[in-house]
Every structure is written in C-alpha cells, then in structure tokens.
Tab-separated table of C-alpha atoms in Angstrom:
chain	number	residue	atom	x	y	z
A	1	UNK	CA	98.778	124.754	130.660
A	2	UNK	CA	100.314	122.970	133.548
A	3	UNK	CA	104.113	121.658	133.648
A	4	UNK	CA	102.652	118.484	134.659
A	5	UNK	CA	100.222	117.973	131.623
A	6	UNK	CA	103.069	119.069	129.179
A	7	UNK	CA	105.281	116.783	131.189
A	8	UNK	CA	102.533	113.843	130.318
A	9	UNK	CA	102.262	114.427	126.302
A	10	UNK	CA	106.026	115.160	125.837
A	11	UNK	CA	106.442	111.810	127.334
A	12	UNK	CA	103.268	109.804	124.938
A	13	UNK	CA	104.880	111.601	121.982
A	14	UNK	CA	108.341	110.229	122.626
A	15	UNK	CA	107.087	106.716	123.338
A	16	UNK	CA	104.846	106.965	120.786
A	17	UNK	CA	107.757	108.188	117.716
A	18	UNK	CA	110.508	105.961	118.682
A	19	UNK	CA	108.812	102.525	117.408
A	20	UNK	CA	107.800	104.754	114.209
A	21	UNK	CA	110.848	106.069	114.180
A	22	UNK	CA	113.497	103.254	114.622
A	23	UNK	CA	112.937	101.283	112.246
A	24	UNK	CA	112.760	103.167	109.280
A	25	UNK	CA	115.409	105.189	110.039
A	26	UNK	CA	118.081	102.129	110.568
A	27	UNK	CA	116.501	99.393	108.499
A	28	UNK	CA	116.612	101.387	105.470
A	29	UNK	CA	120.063	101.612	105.070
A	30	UNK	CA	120.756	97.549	105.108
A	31	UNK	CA	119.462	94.911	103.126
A	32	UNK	CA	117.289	92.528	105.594
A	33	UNK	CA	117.590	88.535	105.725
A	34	UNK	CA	115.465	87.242	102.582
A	35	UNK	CA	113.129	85.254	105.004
A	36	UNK	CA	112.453	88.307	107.257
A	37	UNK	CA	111.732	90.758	104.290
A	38	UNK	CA	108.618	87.862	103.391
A	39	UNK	CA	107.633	88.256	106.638
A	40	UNK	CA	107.170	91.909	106.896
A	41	UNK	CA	105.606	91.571	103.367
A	42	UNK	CA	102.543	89.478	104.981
A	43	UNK	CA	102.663	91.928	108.253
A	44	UNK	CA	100.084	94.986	106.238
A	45	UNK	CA	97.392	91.832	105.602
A	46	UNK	CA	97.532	90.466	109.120
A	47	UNK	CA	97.489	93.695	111.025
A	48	UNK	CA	94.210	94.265	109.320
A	49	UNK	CA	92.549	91.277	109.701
A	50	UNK	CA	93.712	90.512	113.424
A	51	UNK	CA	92.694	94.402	113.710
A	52	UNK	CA	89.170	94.418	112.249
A	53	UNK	CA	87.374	90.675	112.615
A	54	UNK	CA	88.025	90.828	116.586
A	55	UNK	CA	86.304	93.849	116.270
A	56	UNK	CA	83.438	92.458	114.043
A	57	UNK	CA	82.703	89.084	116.157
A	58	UNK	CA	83.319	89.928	119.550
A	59	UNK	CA	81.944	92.998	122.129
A	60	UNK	CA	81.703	93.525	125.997
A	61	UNK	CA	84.393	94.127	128.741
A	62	UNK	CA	85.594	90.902	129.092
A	63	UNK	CA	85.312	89.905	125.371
A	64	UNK	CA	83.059	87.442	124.277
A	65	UNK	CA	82.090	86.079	120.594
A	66	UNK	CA	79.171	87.891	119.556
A	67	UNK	CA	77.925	87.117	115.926
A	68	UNK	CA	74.840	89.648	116.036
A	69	UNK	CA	76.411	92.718	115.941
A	70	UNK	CA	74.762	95.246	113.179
A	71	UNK	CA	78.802	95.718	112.631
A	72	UNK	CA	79.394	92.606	111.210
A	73	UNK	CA	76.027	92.535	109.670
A	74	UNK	CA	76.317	95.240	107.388
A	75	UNK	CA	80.188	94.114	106.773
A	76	UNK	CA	79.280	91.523	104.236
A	77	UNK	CA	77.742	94.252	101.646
A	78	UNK	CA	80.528	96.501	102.281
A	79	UNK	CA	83.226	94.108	101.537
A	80	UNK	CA	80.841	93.133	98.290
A	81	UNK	CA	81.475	96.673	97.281
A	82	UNK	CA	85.266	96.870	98.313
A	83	UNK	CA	85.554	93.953	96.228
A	84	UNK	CA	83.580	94.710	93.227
A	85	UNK	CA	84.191	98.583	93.076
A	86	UNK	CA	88.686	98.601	94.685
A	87	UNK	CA	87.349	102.314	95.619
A	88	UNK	CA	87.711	103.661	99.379
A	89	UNK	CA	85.682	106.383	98.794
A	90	UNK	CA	82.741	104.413	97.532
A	91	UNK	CA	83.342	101.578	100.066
A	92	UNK	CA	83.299	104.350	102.963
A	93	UNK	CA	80.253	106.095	101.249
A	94	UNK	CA	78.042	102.823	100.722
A	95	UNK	CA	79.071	101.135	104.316
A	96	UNK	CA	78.019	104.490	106.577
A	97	UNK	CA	74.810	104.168	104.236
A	98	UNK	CA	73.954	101.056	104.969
A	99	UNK	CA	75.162	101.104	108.846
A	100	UNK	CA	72.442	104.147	108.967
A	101	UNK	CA	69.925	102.592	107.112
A	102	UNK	CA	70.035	99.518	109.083
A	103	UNK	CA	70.241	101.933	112.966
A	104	UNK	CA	66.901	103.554	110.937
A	105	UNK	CA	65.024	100.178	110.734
A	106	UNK	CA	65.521	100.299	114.611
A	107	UNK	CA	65.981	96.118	114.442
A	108	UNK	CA	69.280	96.509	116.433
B	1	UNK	CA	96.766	126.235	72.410
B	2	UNK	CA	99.922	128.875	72.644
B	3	UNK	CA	99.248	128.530	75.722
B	4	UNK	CA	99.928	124.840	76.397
B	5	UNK	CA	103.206	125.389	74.010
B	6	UNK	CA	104.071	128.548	76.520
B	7	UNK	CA	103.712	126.820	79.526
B	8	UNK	CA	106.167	123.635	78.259
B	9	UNK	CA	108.719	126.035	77.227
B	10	UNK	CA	108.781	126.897	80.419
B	11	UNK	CA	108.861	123.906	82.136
B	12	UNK	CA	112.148	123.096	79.939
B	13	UNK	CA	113.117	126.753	80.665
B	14	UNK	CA	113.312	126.160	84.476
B	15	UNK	CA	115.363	122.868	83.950
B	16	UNK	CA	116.032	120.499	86.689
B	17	UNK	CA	114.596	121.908	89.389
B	18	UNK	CA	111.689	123.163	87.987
B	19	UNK	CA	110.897	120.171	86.949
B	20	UNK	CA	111.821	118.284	90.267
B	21	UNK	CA	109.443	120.988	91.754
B	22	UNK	CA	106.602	120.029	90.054
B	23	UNK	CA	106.464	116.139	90.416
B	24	UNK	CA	106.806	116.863	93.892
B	25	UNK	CA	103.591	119.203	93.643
B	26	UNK	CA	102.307	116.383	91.354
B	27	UNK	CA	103.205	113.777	94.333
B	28	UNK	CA	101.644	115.934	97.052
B	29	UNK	CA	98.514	116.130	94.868
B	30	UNK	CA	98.733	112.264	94.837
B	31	UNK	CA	98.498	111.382	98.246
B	32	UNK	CA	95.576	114.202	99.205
B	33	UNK	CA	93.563	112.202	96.515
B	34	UNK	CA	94.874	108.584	97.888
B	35	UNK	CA	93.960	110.115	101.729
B	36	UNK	CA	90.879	112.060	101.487
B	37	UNK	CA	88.842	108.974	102.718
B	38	UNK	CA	90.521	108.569	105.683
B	39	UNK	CA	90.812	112.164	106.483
B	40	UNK	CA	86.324	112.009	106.252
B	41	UNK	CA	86.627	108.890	108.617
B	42	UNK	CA	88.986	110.742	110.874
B	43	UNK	CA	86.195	113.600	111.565
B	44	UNK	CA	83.733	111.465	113.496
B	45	UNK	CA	86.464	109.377	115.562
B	46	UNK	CA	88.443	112.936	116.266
B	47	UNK	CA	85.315	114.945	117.352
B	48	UNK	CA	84.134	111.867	119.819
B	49	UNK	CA	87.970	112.098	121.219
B	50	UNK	CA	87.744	115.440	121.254
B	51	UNK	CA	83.950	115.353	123.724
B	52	UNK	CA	85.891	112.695	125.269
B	53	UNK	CA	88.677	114.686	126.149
B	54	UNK	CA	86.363	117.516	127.364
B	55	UNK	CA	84.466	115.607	129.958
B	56	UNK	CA	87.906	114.496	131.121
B	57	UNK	CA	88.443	118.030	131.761
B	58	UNK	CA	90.871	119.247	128.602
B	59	UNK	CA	90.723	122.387	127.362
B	60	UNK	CA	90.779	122.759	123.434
B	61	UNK	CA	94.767	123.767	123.945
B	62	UNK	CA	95.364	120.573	125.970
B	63	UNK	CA	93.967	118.159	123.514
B	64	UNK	CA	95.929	119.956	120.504
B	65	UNK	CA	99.243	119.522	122.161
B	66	UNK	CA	97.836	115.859	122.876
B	67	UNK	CA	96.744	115.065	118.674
B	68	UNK	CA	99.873	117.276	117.426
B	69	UNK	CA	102.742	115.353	119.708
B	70	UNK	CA	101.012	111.665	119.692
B	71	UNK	CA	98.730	111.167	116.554
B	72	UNK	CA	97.442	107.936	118.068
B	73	UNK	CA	93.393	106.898	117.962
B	74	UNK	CA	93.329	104.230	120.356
B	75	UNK	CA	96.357	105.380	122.304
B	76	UNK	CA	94.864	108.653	123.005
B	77	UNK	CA	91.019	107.382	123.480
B	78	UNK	CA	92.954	105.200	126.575
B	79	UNK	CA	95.621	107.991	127.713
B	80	UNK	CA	92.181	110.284	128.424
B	81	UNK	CA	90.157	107.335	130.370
B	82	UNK	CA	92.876	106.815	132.626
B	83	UNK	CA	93.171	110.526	133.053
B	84	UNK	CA	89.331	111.080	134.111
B	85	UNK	CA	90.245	107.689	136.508
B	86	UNK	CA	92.955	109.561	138.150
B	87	UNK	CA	95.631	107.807	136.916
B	88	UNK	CA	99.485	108.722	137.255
B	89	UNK	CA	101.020	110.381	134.519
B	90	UNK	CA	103.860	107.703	133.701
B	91	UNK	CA	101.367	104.951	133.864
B	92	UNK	CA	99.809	106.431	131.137
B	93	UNK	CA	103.384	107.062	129.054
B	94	UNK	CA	103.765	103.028	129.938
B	95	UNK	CA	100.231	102.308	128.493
B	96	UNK	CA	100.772	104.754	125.415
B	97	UNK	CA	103.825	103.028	124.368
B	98	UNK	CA	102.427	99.521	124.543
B	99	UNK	CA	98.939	100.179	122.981
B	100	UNK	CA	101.273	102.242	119.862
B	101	UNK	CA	104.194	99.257	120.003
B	102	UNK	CA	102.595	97.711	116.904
B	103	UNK	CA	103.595	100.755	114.642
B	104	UNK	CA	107.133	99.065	114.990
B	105	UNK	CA	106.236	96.288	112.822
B	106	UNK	CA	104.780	99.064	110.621
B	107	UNK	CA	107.958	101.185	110.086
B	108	UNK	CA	110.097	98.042	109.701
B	109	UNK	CA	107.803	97.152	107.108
B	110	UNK	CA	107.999	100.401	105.522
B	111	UNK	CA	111.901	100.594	105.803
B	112	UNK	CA	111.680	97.340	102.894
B	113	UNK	CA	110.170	99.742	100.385
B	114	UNK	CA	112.091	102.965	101.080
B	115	UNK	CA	115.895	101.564	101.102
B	116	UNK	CA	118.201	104.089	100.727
B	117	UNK	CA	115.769	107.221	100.781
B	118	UNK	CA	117.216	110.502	102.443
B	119	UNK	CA	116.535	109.791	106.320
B	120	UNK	CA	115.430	113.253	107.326
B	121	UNK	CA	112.348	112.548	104.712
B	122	UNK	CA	111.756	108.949	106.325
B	123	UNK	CA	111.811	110.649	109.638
B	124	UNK	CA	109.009	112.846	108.538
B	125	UNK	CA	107.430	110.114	107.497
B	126	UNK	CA	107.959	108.016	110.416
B	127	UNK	CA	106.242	110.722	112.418
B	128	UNK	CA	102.413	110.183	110.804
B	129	UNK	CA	102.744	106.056	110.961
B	130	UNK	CA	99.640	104.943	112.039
B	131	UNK	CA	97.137	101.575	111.116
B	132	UNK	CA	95.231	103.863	108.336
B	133	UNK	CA	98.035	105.958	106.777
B	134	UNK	CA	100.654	102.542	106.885
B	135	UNK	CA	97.354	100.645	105.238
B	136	UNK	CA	97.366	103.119	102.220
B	137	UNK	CA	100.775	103.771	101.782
B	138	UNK	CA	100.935	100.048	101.621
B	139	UNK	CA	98.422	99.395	99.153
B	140	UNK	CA	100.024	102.010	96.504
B	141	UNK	CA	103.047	100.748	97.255
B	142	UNK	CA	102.107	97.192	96.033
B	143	UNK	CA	100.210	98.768	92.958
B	144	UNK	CA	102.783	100.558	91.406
B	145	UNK	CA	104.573	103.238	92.537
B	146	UNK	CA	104.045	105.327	95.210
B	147	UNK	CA	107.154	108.083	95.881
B	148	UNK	CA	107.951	108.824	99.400
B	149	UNK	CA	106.620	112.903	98.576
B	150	UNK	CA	102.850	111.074	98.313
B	151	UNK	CA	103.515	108.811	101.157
B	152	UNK	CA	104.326	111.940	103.307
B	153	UNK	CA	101.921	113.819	102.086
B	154	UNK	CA	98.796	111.258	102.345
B	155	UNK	CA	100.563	110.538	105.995
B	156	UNK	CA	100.481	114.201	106.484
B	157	UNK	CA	96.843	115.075	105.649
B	158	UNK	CA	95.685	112.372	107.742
B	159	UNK	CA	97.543	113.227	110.339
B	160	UNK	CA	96.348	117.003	110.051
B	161	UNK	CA	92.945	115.676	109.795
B	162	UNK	CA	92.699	113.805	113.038
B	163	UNK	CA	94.659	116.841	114.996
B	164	UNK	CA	92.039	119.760	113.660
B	165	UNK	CA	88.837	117.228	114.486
B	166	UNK	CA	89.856	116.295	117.755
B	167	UNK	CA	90.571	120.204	118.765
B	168	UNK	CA	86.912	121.260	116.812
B	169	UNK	CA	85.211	118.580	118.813
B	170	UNK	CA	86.820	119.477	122.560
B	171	UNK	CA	85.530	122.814	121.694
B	172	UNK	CA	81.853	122.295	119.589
B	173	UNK	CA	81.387	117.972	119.988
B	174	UNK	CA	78.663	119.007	122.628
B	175	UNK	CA	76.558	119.981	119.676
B	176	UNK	CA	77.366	117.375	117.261
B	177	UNK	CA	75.338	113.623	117.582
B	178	UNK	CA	78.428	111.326	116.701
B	179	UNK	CA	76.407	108.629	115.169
B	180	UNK	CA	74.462	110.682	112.425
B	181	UNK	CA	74.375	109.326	109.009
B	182	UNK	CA	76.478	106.028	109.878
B	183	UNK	CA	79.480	108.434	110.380
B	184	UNK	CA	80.483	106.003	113.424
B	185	UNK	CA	81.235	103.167	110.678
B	186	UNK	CA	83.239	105.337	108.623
B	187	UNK	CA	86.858	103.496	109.958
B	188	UNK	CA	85.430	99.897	109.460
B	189	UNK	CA	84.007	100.671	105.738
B	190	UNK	CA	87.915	101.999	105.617
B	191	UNK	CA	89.732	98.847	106.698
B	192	UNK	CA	87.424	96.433	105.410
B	193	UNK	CA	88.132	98.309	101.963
B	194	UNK	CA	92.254	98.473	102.270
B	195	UNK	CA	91.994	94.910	103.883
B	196	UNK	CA	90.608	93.494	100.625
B	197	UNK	CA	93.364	95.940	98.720
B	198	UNK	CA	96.060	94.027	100.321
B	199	UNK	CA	94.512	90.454	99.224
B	200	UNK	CA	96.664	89.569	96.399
B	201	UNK	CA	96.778	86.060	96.187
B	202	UNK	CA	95.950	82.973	98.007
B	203	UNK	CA	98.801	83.557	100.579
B	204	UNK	CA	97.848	86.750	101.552
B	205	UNK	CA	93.911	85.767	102.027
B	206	UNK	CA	95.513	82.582	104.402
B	207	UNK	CA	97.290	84.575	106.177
B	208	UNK	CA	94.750	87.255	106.487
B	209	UNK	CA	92.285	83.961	107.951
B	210	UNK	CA	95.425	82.767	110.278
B	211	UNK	CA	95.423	86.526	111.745
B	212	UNK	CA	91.783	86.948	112.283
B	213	UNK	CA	91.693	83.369	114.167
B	214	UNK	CA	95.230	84.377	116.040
B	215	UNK	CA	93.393	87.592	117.065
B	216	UNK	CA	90.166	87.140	118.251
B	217	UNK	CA	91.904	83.960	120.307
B	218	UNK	CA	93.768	86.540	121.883
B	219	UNK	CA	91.074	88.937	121.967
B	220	UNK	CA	89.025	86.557	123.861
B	221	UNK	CA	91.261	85.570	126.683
B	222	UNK	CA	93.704	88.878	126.516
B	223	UNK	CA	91.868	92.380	128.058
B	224	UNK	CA	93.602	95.535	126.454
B	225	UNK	CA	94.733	95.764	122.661
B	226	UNK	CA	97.487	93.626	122.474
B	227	UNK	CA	95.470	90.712	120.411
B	228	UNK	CA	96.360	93.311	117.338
B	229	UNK	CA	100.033	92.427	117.810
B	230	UNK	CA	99.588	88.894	118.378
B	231	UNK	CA	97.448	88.424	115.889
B	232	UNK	CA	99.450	90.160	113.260
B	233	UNK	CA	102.651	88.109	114.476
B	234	UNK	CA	101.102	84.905	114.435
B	235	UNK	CA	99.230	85.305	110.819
B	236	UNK	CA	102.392	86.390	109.330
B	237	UNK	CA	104.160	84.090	111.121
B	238	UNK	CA	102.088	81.114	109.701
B	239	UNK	CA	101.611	82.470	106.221
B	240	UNK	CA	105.547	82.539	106.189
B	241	UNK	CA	105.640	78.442	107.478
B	242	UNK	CA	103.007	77.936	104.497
B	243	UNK	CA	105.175	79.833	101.880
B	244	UNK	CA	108.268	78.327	102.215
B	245	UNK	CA	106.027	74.607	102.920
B	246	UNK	CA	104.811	75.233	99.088
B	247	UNK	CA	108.045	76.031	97.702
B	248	UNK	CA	109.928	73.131	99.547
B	249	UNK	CA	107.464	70.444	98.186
B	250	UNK	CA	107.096	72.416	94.735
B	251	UNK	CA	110.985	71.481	94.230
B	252	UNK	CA	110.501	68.344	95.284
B	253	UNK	CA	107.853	67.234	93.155
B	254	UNK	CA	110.159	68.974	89.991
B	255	UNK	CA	113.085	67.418	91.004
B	256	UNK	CA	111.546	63.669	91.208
C-alpha cells in the first residue's frame, strides 16, 4: 500500500474522530446551560427527519421535489408497522418486503 | 435444580468482580440484540461501497484501512468518487470532515447522558458515532436505561459490521446483485423505525415536521449533504422557540 493512500485515510480518520471525539470527551465532565441541554435533547428527532424525508421527496443531481418515488411509496406501510409493532427488526423485515414486492410488480 | 443453587453460590463466591464481570457480559449481550438490525442493513450498503471502491481501483487491503480508520457511509461513498475523479488527497480530508461534521452535534448530545463516565470508555465510544449507532443508543437511552458497556458494544458491532461488508464486497460484490430481496431499503425501513422511536410527544413530532421542512429547503437549493445539518439545527432550533413559547404563556395563564 502506497505512503500516499495511507497518508489519505490517516488524515479522513482524524477529521472524521475529532467531532466524535470532542465533545464527549469535554462536555461530560460539566453541567451544560439548562436551555442548551433541551436543545441537544430535540437534536436525535431532527437529525432523522431532516436526514430521511429529503431523501423520500426529492431525487436527481440538482435536487428537485419528486413525490413518485417507490421510496416514499412503500414508506407509509413501513412507518404503519414501526408504529404499530416499536420493533426494528420487524420494521426492517416488512419494509425490504414490500420495497421488493413493489420492484416485482415492475410499476416503477 | 443443584445446579441453578451451584452456579449462585458461585456468583456470591466470586464477589465484586465477578459480579461486575457478568453485567458487563450481560450489557455486551444487550447491545448485539439492540444492533443486530443495523448490522443486516449495513451488509447491502457495505458490499455496494465495497464494488464501489473496487472500480475506483482499491484493493480489499485499501478499503479495510479505509472502513477500520473512518467508519463513515456517506463520507466514504464521496471520499471514493472523488478518488476515481482524480481528486487531490486533502480535498478529500476537507470533504470527509464536512460531510462527518454533523456527528458533533451527536457526541455533544451523547456527552448529556454519560456525565461523569470514565473518559477512556467515552473515547471508545466516541470512535463508532455514527447516524445509526447515535439513533439506537438514543432511543434506549430515553427508554430506560442503557449502560455505556451496551452503548459500546451495539456501537461496536455496527461498526464491525460495516468494516467486514465493505472488505467482502471489494473482494466478491462483483457476484452479488445489490438490490435482491429489497436489501437496498434496508437503512430507510431502519430510520423510519428509530425516527418514530424518538417521537415522544407532541414536541418532538413538531420538531421532527420543522426539520423535514428545514431540510428538504436546504436540500433543494444546497448541492452536497449539508441540508442534514441545517435541517437538524433549524428543527431543534424551532422546537426549542416552541417549548419555552408554551411554558411562558402556560405561567401566564396560571398566574392571571
């Protein structure tokens, strides 16, 4: 393996730990303002919404809204089952089902 | 039946540590069962990197110093595209840290639950922070608890996960169709799942709205993957102005 490639992923891992690492190394050794520790309590729920719908409703290179993706489509039964069963593996099982099904049906 | 008798005697024989021993075998055991989903999603995104990664010209070796020193899905899906285009090697450290910048918010938001744990441990920890493991740890955390041993060990077996499929698919992904039996939705069923896990309330599910509007806003007129930060700041940001707006006018209407 070249110097130059080992070079490259010594430097991605470094950039990579250090805003994993910071924080919960010095933070958890003070207590934080009351107003910022609500924040970070409503930081998990946005990450994961601003993560997932862009994915869901948009697609292309520039981005554009796109509401007929088989994505999104099979995304409304598989948040019926997250909601009904709270199980990840059942969720994960019944939405690659469905996301199959639907690439069988050939409709998309 | 003597047995079960023998084997408490000797859990009280071994005392302290014994015991200390085996919750942390008990909390290991917890996070493989709180992980394995992830770890099943993991296989079809690592062996598509790992193709990826191949036509880009990385050997096997390459792309398992790659998944053991950055454990980053999107980071490393764009580090190997702008390796195949040629481009420089600190371009791509720039890129790497901005597209893995959001895992700040993450370990701050970690830090709130783990005060005062040892910081070699939260170190560990801080190594396998990514959107799925910080999703689950955050989930148990809320539900009850959650010690740091099964936080570092669901963290772990992700992360060990994602660095064996992306090495088995730069060396057999040729052979393997990525998009058999749904596999390819695996990571959406995931966070669509630990999404509605982190809805507890009417607060959370505004600011959950606030973030998806934030982000696909940004998503729309921003190229690259920084509508995940903005969204996340601005729907936390807003469900914060809405918290403290229903508490102000809560006192108010108790104290007229």
């Amino acid at each position: 393996m070249s110097s130059d490639y080992l070079f490259l992923v010594l430097g991605m891992g470094l950039v990579s730990f250090l805003p994993r690492w910071v924080p919960l190394f010095f933070l958890s050794r003070r207590k934080l303002p009351a107003l910022l520790e609500e924040w970070l309590d409503l930081i998990p729920v946005a990450i994961l919404s601003a993560l997932l719908v862009p994915y869901l409703i948009t697609s292309g290179t520039p981005r554009v809204l796109d509401f007929m993706r088989p994505e999104l489509l099979v995304a409304f039964p598989t948040l019926m089952v997250a909601l009904w069963t709270r199980s990840l593996g059942i969720t994960l099982v019944a939405g690659m089902g469905m996301f199959w099904l639907l690439g069988k049906t050939g409709w998309f | 039946m003597q047995l079960f008798y023998d084997l408490k005697k000797s859990f009280r024989g071994a005392g302290f540590y014994g015991m200390a021993f085996f919750m942390k075998k008990e909390g290991i055991w917890q996070g493989m069962r709180a992980i394995w989903p992830i770890c099943v999603g993991y296989f079809p995104l690592g062996l598509a990197f790992g193709v990826l990664a191949e036509k880009a010209g990385l050997s096997g070796l390459h792309i398992f110093f790659m998944s053991f020193l950055v454990f980053a899905g999107s980071g490393q899906f764009i580090a190997v595209s702008m390796l195949d285009a040629g481009a420089s090697a600190l371009a791509v450290i720039l890129t790497t840290f901005m597209v893995n910048l959001r895992h700040l918010l993450m370990s701050s938001s970690l830090a709130v639950w783990y005060r005062g744990e040892s910081r070699s441990r939260l170190s560990l920890l801080a190594c396998f922070i990514v959107d799925e493991t910080f999703a689950v740890n955050t989930s148990r955390l809320k539900a009850g608890a959650w010690s740091l041993t099964s936080a570092i060990s669901a963290s772990f077996f992700a992360y060990a996960a994602w660095v064996g499929s992306t090495v088995l698919g730069g060396i057999f992904g040729r052979f393997i169709a990525p998009s058999a039996f749904g596999i390819d939705y695996a990571l959406i069923a995931m966070f669509i799942c630990l999404l509605v896990f982190q809805l507890n309330g009417l607060l959370y599910v505004l600011t959950g709205l606030a973030a998806a509007l934030a982000g696909t806003l940004a998503a729309l007129f921003i190229p690259g993957n920084a509508f995940i930060v903005v969204g996340a700041v601005t729907g936390a940001t807003v469900g914060l102005f809405l918290k403290r707006l229903a508490l102000a006018s809560g006192r108010k209407v108790r104290e007229s």
